Coordinates of C-alpha atoms in Angstrom, one line a residue:
X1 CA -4.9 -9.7 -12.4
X2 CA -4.3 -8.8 -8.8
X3 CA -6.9 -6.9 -6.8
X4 CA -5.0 -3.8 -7.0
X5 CA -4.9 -3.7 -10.6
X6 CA -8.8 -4.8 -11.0
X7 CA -9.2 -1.6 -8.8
X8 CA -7.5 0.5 -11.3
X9 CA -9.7 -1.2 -14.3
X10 CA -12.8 -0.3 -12.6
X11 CA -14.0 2.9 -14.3
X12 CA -14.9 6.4 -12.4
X13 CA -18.7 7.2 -13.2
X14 CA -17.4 10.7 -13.6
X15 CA -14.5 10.3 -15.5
X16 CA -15.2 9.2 -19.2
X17 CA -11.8 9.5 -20.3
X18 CA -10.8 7.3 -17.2
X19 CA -9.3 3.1 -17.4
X20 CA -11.4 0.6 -19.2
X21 CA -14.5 -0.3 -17.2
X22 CA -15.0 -4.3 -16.5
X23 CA -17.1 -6.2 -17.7
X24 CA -19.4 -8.6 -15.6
X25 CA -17.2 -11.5 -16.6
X26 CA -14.2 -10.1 -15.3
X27 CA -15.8 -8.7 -11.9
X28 CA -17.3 -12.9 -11.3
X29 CA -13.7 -13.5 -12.4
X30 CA -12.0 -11.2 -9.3
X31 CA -14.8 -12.2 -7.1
X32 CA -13.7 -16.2 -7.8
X33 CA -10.5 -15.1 -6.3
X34 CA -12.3 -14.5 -2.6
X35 CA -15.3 -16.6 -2.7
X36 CA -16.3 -19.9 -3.6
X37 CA -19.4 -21.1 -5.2
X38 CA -22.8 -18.9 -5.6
X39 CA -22.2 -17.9 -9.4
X40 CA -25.6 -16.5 -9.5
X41 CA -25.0 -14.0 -6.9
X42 CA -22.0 -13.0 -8.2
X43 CA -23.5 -12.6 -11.8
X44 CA -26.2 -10.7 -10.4
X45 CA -23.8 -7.9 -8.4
X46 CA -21.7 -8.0 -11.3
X47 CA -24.3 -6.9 -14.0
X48 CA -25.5 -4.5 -11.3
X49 CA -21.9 -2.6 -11.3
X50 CA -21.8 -2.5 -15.2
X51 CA -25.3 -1.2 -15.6
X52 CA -24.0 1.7 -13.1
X53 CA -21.2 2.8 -15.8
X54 CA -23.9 2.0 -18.7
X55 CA -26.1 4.5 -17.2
X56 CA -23.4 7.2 -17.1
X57 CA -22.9 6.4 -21.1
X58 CA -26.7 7.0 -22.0
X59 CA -28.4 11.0 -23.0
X60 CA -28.9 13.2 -19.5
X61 CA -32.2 13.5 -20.3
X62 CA -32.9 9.6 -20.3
X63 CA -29.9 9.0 -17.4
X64 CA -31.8 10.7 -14.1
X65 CA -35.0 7.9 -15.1
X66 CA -33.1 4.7 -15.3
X67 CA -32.9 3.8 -11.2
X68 CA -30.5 1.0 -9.7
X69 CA -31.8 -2.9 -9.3
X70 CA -31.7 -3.4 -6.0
X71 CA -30.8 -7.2 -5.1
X72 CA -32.2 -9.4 -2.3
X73 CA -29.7 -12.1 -1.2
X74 CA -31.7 -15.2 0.7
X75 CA -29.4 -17.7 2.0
X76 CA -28.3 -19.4 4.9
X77 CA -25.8 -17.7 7.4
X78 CA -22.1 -18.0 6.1
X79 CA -22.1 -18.6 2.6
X80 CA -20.7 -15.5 1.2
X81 CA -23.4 -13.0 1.2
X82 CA -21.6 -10.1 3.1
X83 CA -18.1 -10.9 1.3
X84 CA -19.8 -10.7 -1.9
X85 CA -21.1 -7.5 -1.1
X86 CA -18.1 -5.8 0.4
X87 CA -15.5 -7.1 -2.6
X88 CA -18.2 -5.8 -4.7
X89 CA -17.8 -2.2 -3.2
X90 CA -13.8 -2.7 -3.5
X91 CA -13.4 -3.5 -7.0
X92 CA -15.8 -0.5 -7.4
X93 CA -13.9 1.9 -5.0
X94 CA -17.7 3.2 -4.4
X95 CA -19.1 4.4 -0.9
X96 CA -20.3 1.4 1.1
X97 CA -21.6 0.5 4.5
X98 CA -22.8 -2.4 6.0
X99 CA -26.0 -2.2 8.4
X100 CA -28.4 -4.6 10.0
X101 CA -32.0 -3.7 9.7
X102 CA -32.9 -5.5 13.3
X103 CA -30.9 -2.6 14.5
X104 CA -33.2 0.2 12.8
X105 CA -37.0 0.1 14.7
X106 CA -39.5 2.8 13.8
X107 CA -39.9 6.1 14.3
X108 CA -40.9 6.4 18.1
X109 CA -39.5 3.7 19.8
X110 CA -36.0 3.1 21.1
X111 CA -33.7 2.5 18.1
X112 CA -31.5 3.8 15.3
X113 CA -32.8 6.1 12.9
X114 CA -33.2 4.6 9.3
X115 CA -31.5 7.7 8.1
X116 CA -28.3 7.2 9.4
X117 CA -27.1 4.7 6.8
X118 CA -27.2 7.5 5.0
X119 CA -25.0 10.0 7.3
X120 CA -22.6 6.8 7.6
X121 CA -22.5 6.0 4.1
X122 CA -21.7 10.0 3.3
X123 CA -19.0 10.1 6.2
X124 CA -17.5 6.5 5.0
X125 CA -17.3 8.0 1.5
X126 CA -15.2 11.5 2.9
X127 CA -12.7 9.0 4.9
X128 CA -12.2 7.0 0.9
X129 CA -11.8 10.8 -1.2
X130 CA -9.7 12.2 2.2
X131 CA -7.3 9.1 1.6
X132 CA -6.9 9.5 -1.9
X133 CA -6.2 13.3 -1.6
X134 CA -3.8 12.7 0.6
X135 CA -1.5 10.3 -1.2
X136 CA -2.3 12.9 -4.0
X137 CA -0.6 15.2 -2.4
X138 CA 2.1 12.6 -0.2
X139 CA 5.1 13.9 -2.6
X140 CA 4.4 17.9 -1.7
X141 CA 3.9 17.1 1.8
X142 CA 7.1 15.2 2.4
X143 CA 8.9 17.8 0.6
X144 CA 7.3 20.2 2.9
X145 CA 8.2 18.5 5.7
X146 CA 11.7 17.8 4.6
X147 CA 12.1 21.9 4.7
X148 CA 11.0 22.2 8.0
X149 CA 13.2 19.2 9.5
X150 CA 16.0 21.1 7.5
X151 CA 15.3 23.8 9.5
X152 CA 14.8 22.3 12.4
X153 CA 18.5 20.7 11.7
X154 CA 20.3 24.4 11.0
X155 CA 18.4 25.5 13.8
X156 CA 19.6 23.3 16.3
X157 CA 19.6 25.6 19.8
X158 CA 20.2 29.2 21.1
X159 CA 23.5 30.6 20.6
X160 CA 25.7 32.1 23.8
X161 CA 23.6 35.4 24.2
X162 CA 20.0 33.1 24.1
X163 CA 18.9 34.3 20.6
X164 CA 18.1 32.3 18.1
X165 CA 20.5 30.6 15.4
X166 CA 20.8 32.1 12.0
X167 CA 20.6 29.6 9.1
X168 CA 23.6 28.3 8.0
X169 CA 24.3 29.9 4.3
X170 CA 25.6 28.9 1.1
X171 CA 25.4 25.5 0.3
X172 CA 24.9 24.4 3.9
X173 CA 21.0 23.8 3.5
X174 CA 21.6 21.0 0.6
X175 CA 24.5 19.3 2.1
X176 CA 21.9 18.4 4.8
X177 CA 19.3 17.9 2.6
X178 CA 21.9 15.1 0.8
X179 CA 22.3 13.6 4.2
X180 CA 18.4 13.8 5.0
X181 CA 17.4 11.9 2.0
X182 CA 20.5 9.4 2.3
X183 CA 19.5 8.4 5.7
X184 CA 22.8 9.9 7.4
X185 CA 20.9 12.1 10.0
X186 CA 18.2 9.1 11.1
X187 CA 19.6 8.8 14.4
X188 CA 20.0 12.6 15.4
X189 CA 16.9 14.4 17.5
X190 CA 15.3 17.3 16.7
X191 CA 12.8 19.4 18.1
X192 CA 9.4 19.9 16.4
X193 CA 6.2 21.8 16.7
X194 CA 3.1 20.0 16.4
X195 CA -0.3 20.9 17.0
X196 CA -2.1 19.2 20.0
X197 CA -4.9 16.6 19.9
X198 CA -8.1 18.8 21.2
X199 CA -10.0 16.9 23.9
X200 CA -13.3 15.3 22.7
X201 CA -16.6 16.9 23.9
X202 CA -19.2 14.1 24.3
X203 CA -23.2 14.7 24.2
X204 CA -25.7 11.9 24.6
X205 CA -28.7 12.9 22.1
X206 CA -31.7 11.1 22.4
X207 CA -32.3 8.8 20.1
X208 CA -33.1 9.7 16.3
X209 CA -31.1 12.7 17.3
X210 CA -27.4 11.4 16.9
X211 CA -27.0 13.9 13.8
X212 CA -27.3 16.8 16.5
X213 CA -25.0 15.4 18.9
X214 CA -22.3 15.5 15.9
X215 CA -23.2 18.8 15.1
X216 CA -22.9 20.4 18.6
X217 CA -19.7 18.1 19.2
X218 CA -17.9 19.7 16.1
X219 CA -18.8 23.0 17.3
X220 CA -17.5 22.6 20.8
X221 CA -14.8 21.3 19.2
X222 CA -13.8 23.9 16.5
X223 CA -14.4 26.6 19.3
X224 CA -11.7 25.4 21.7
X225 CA -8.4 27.5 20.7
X226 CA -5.6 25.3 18.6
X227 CA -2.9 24.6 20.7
X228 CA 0.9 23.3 19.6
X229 CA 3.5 21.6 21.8
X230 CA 7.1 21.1 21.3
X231 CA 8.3 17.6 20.8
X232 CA 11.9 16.2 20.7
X233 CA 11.8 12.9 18.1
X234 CA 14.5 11.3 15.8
X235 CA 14.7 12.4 12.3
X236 CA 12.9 9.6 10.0
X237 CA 9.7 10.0 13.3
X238 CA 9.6 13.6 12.9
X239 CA 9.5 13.5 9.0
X240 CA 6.5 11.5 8.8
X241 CA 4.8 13.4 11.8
X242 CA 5.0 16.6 9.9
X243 CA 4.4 14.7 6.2
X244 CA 1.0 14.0 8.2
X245 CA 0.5 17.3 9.1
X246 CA 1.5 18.6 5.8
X247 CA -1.1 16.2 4.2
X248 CA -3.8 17.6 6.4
X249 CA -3.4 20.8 5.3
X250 CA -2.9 20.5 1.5
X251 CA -6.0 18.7 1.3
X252 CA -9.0 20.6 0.5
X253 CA -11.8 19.6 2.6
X254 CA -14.5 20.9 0.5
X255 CA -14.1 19.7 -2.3
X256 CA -13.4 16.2 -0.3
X257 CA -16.9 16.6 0.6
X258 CA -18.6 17.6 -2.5
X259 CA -16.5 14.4 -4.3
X260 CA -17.6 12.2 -1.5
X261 CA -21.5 13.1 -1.5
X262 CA -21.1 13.1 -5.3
X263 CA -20.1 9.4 -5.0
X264 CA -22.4 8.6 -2.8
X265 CA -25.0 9.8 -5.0
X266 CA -24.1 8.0 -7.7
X267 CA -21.9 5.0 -6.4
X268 CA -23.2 4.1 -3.0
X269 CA -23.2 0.7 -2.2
X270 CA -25.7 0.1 1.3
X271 CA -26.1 -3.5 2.3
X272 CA -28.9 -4.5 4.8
X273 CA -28.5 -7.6 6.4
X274 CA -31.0 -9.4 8.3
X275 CA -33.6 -7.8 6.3
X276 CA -36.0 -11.2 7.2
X277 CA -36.4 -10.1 10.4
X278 CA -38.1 -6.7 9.8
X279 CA -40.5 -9.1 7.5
X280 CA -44.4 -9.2 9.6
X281 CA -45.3 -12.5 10.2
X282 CA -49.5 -12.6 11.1
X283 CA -48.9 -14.9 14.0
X284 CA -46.6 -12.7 16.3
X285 CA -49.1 -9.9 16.8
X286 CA -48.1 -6.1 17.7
X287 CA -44.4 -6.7 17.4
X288 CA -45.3 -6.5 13.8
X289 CA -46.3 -3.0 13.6
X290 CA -43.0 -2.2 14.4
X291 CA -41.4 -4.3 12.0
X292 CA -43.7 -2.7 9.6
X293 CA -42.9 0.3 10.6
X294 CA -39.6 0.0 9.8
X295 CA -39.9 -0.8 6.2
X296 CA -41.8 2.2 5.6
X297 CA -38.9 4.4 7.1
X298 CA -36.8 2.5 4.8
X299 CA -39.0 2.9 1.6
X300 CA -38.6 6.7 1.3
X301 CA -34.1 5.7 1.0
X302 CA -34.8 2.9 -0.9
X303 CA -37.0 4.6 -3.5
X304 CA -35.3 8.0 -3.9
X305 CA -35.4 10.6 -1.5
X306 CA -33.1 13.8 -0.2
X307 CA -31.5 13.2 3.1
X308 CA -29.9 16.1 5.2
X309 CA -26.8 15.2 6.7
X310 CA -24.1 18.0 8.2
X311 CA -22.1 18.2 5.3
X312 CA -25.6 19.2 3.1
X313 CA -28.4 17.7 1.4
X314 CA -28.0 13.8 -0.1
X315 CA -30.3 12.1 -2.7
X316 CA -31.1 8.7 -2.7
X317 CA -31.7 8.5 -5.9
X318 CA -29.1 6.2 -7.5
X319 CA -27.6 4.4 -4.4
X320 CA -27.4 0.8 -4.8
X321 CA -29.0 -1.1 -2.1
X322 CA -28.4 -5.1 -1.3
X323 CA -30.7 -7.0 1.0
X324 CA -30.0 -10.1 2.8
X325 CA -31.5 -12.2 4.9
X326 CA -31.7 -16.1 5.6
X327 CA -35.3 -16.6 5.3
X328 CA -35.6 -19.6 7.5
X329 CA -39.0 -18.8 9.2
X330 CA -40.3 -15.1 7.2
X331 CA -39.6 -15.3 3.3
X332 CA -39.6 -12.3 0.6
X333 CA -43.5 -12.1 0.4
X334 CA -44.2 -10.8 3.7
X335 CA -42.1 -7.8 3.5
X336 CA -44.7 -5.2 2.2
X337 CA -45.3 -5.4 -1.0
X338 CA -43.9 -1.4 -2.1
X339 CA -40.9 -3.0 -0.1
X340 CA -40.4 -6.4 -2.1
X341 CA -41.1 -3.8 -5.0
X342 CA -37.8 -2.1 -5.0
X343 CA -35.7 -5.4 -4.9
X344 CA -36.9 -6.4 -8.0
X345 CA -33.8 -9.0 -8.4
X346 CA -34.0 -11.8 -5.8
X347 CA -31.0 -14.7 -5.8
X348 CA -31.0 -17.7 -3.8
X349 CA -27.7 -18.7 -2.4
X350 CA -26.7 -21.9 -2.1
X351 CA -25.9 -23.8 1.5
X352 CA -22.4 -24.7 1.4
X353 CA -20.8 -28.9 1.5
X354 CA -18.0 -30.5 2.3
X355 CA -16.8 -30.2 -1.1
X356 CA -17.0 -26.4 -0.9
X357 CA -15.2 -26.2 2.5
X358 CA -12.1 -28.2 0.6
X359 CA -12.7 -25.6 -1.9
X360 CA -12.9 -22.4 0.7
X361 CA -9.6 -23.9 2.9
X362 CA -7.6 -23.8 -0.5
X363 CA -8.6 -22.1 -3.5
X364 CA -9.4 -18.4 -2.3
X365 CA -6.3 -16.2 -2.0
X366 CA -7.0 -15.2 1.6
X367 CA -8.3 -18.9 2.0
X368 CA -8.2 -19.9 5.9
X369 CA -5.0 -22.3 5.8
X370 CA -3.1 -19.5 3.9
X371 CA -3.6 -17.3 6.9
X372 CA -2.5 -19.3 9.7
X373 CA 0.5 -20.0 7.3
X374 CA 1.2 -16.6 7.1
X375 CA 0.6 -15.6 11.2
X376 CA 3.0 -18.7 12.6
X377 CA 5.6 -17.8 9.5
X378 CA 6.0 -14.5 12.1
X379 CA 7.4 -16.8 14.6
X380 CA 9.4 -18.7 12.3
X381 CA 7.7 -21.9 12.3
X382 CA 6.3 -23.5 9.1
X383 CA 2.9 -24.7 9.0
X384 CA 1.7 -27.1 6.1
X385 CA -1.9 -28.9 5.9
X386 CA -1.8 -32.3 3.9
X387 CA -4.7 -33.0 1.4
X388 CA -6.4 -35.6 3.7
X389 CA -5.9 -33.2 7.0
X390 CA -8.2 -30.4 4.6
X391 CA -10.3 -33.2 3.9
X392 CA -11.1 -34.2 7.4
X393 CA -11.7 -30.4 8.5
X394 CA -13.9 -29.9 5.8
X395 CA -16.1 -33.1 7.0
X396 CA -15.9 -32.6 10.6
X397 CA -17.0 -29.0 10.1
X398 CA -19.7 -30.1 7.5
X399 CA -20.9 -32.6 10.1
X400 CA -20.8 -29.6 13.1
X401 CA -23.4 -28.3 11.2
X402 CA -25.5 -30.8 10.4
X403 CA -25.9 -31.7 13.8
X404 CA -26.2 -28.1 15.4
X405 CA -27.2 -24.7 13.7
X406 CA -25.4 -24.2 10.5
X407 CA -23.1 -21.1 10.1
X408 CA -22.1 -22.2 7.0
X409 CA -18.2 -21.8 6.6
X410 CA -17.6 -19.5 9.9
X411 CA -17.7 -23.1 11.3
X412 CA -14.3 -23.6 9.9
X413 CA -12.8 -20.6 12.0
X414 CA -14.4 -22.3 14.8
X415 CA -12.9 -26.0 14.4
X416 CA -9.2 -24.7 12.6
X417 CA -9.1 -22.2 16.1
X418 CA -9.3 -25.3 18.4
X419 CA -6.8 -28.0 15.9
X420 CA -4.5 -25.1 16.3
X421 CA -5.0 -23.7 19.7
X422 CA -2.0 -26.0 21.1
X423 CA 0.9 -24.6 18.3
X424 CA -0.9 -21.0 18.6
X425 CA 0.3 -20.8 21.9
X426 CA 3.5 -22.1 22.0
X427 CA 4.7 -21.3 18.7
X428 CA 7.0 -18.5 20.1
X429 CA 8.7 -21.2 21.7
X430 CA 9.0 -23.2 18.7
X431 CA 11.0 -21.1 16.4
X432 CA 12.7 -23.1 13.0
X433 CA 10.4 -25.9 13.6
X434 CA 7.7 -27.6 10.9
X435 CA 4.6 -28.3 12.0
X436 CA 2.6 -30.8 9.8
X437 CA -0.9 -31.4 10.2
X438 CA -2.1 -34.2 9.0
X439 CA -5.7 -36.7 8.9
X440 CA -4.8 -38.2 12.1
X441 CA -3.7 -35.2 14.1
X442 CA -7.1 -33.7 13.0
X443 CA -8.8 -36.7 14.5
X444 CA -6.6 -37.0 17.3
X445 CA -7.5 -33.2 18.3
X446 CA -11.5 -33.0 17.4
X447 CA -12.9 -36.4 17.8
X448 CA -13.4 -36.5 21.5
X449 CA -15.0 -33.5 21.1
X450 CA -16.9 -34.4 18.1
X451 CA -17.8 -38.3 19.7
X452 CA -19.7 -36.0 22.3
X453 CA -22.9 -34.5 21.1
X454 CA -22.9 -31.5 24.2
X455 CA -18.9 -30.9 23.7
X456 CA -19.6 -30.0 20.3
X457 CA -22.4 -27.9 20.5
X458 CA -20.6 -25.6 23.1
X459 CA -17.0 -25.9 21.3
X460 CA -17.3 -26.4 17.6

């Protein structure tokens, strides 16, 4: 199953009469696909995304009192806690955003306000149901703007008194639409209307306050008169300028927003990274009242509250939240204990070996090797990575971090960027050629750099 058909098996909340739903087997299954290792993780999220449809299944009355499981991912940096998070959120087409609690401080100092993963979440779910209506509508919308670049075509200028030119009659208004749709016309210009982008109004609000801003910046903005302009463009540029435009306007905006805050309220996906560093530790004194702090704005979202954004009120209730954090110095049980409350389910993530970067630079299909493949094939020259060349990546990068701080397998981007750097940059001029890396080009490239403890800690 490709990732564009699990999408279309996962099952709309809303929809009962919608595709089959998967089951946690099959979501571990599509996760396997992108990341390697950490079954438990990926059992956990996965039994977290059923339990949202089996809530949807059970009485009304019963429904509103059974809450999410909120998750706590501890594990080093780079293993896979973000990706499995954000996959998660694809296979469910569900609201998601990303956020880092050290960002977030509490209420009175300078910082971002805890309740703007909720205004981000709401406005990240309206740019999802805006998308979707619009291909909805894509087929009216070109047909639309077919019409008017027919017009456009019969219209073509003035005639010798300066008015305008009639339409062409009879049968002259299909011929052209023939030729439209057969591609005879793409090299012919026409002139079109379209409306003007309006110039942005900035504010600075304080901070807390970045809700107004948006507010007064809309305003401004809707009170500054539309203007068009006339632009002369070839045919096929001007049919998808005005299918744009055409989409725009068929797609009701309203109900884009109630869907959205409707998913949001009961599909949301927030995950909170760095949540150990918002954990009090006794031993650094004040700065713990702020981290503190912050996990009490926090607790009110995480437990269930109402949040007032610009496009209306949000609840809480139902949102799924995943925390991560590496836990190298604070760990789970000095985050308050309401906090540590609502993340009942806690998985530990495994660090990552040399055997699982063989794994992560071949199995996954957007696996690191795969990529670079696919960027030098645009410059027609091949790439191919021998077994023993993956090999010897895998053990240099798995010995980088041993030695330094341990990123886990962003280390790989790190040492395949410098083996590479050399054919990256001259690749345009190495068009039809094969380039084959193999054990001893990997050595030949990274040892020196690797044989020196300071070299490697600055470059790998």
């Amino acid at each position: 199953m490709n990732e564009t058909g699990a999408l279309a098996a996962v099952h709309d909340a809303s929809d009962q009469n919608g595709p089959r739903p998967m089951t946690p087997r099959e979501v571990v299954s599509e996760l396997d696909r992108y990341i390697v290792g950490q079954r438990d993780a990926k059992r956990a999220v996965a039994i977290a995304l059923r339990n949202r449809w089996r809530r949807q299944q059970v009485p009304s009355d019963m429904r509103d009192e059974i809450t999410p499981k909120n998750i706590i991912l501890i594990g080093p940096t780079g293993v896979g806690k973000t990706e499995i998070s954000r996959r998660l959120a694809r296979l469910a087409q569900a609201p998601f955003v990303k956020v880092e609690a050290s960002k977030f401080t509490e209420v009175g100092y300078v910082g971002r306000d805890v309740e703007s993963i909720v205004r981000d979440l709401v406005e990240g779910a309206i740019g999802l149901v805006r998308e979707e209506e619009r291909a909805n509508v894509q087929v009216r919308a070109r047909e639309a703007a077919e019409e008017r670049v027919v017009d456009a075509l019969l219209l073509r200028g003035p005639t010798a008194d300066g008015a305008p030119r009639p339409p062409d009659a009879g049968g002259t208004r299909d011929k052209i639409r023939r030729k439209l749709r057969d591609g005879d016309l793409d090299e012919r210009e026409i002139e079109i209307e379209l409306p003007e982008t309006q110039p942005s109004v900035e504010f600075l609000a304080p901070q807390g306050m970045e809700e107004m801003g948006l507010n007064l910046k809309e305003m401004f903005s809707n009170l500054m008169p539309k203007k068009t302009s006339r632009r002369t463009v070839k045919v096929p540029e001007a049919l998808e300028l005005l299918a744009t435009e055409e989409a725009n306007r068929l797609v009701d905006m309203e109900r884009v927003t109630r869907e959205a805050i409707r998913r949001v309220e009961t599909t949301g996906i927030v995950f909170i990274d760095e949540i150990d560093k918002i954990a009090g530790r006794a031993q650094t004194g004040n700065v713990d009242v702020s981290r503190e702090g912050v996990q009490r704005d926090l607790l009110p979202i995480v437990e269930g509250s109402t949040i007032q954004t610009k496009h209306g009120p949000v609840r809480t209730d139902h949102v799924l939240f995943i925390a991560s954090g590496a836990f190298h110095v604070a760990k789970p049980a000095d985050l308050i204990p309401e906090f540590q409350g609502r993340f009942p389910i806690r998985v530990e993530l495994e660090a990552l070996s040399r055997a699982d970067f063989v794994r992560i630079l071949t199995e996954p299909q957007n696996a690191l090797t795969k990529q670079y493949e696919a960027l030098l094939a645009t410059e027609g020259v091949r790439l191919e990575f021998s077994e023993d060349a993956i090999e010897e990546i895998a053990r240099i990068a798995a010995e980088v971090n041993d030695r330094t701080e341990n990123i886990g397998a962003r280390r790989l981007h790190t040492v395949l960027e410098r083996l590479l750097d050399g054919l990256l940059f001259d690749a345009p001029d190495r068009r039809g050629q094969t380039f084959s890396v193999s054990a001893e080009h990997v050595r030949t490239e990274l040892e020196p750099i690797l044989g020196s403890e300071d070299l490697s800690r600055f470059i790998l």
